[in-house]
Structure formats: structure tokens, C-alpha cells
Amino acid sequence: MSKTLVDIDDDMLAFAQQQLGTKTKRDTINRALTIAAAISADDRARALRWLQDNAEDFLDFDFLEEQERSGR
């Protein structure tokens, strides 16, 4: 393990500790790194595919096109 000096947002670190249930800065950062490393390109591709397949259920494309045409 290496030592690295970094500036960390204290509020974000406290929030991450709360969300992850960790007690120390080291545990919080290591847990967050573990989670980030576990998110694979396949997971991102699968999520993007789901968003593309389900976009019409969540977005009003006619409204968006109208807004784009009107310059809003």
C-alpha cells in the first residue's frame, strides 16, 4: 500500500462514510475505490442499453423536439 497526500472534500467524505458505514478516512476511501473498480465496462454498457431501450417510457420526445425547434 502506498501513501498519497490528497485534498478531500470533508463534507463529501462525511457523506460517503455515512453511506458506506465506515468509520475512518482510510476505510471510506478504500471501500469507495473497491466499489468504483467493481463497476465494469459491461455494467455501464448494460445500463446504457437499458436506458436506450426504455427512454421512450421516461422522455417526451415530441416535447423535446418542439423545445429544440423553438430555440428554448
Short mmCIF file of C-alpha atoms in Angstrom, two decimals, residues 1-71:
data_model
loop_
_atom_site.label_atom_id
_atom_site.label_comp_id
_atom_site.label_asym_id
_atom_site.label_seq_id
_atom_site.Cartn_x
_atom_site.Cartn_y
_atom_site.Cartn_z
CA MET A 1 0.00 0.00 0.00
CA SER A 2 1.33 3.45 -0.84
CA LYS A 3 0.90 6.74 0.99
CA THR A 4 -0.56 9.61 -1.01
CA LEU A 5 -1.32 13.14 0.09
CA VAL A 6 -4.56 14.45 -1.43
CA ASP A 7 -7.10 17.17 -0.69
CA ILE A 8 -10.50 15.65 0.05
CA ASP A 9 -13.83 17.43 0.36
CA ASP A 10 -14.68 16.98 4.07
CA ASP A 11 -18.44 17.16 3.52
CA MET A 12 -18.31 14.58 0.73
CA LEU A 13 -16.09 12.32 2.84
CA ALA A 14 -18.54 12.53 5.75
CA PHE A 15 -21.42 11.72 3.41
CA ALA A 16 -19.51 8.77 1.94
CA GLN A 17 -18.74 7.49 5.46
CA GLN A 18 -22.42 7.65 6.31
CA GLN A 19 -23.46 5.90 3.09
CA LEU A 20 -20.79 3.21 3.31
CA GLY A 21 -20.99 2.69 7.07
CA THR A 22 -17.25 3.20 7.50
CA LYS A 23 -15.52 4.85 10.45
CA THR A 24 -12.14 6.02 9.18
CA LYS A 25 -10.99 8.04 6.19
CA ARG A 26 -8.82 5.14 5.06
CA ASP A 27 -11.68 2.64 5.22
CA THR A 28 -14.01 5.03 3.42
CA ILE A 29 -11.59 5.73 0.59
CA ASN A 30 -10.59 2.08 0.19
CA ARG A 31 -14.25 0.98 0.16
CA ALA A 32 -15.13 3.65 -2.42
CA LEU A 33 -12.19 2.56 -4.58
CA THR A 34 -13.31 -1.07 -4.34
CA ILE A 35 -16.82 -0.13 -5.43
CA ALA A 36 -15.56 2.04 -8.29
CA ALA A 37 -13.24 -0.72 -9.51
CA ALA A 38 -16.07 -3.25 -9.45
CA ILE A 39 -18.16 -1.24 -11.87
CA SER A 40 -17.08 -2.77 -15.14
CA ALA A 41 -17.45 -1.55 -18.68
CA ASP A 42 -20.01 -4.33 -19.16
CA ASP A 43 -22.12 -2.91 -16.33
CA ARG A 44 -22.00 0.55 -17.91
CA ALA A 45 -22.84 -0.85 -21.35
CA ARG A 46 -25.76 -2.82 -19.90
CA ALA A 47 -27.08 0.30 -18.15
CA LEU A 48 -26.76 2.38 -21.32
CA ARG A 49 -28.57 -0.29 -23.32
CA TRP A 50 -31.39 -0.31 -20.73
CA LEU A 51 -31.65 3.49 -20.87
CA GLN A 52 -31.82 3.42 -24.66
CA ASP A 53 -34.44 0.66 -24.64
CA ASN A 54 -36.59 2.44 -22.04
CA ALA A 55 -36.06 6.11 -22.93
CA GLU A 56 -39.50 6.46 -24.51
CA ASP A 57 -41.11 5.48 -21.21
CA PHE A 58 -39.41 8.39 -19.44
CA LEU A 59 -38.92 11.12 -22.04
CA ASP A 60 -41.46 13.02 -24.12
CA PHE A 61 -39.56 13.19 -27.40
CA ASP A 62 -42.27 15.26 -29.12
CA PHE A 63 -41.99 17.90 -26.41
CA LEU A 64 -38.18 17.87 -26.60
CA GLU A 65 -38.26 18.28 -30.39
CA GLU A 66 -40.72 21.16 -30.05
CA GLN A 67 -38.46 22.85 -27.50
CA GLU A 68 -35.46 22.40 -29.77
CA ARG A 69 -37.32 23.85 -32.78
CA SER A 70 -38.47 26.87 -30.78
CA GLY A 71 -34.92 27.55 -29.55
#
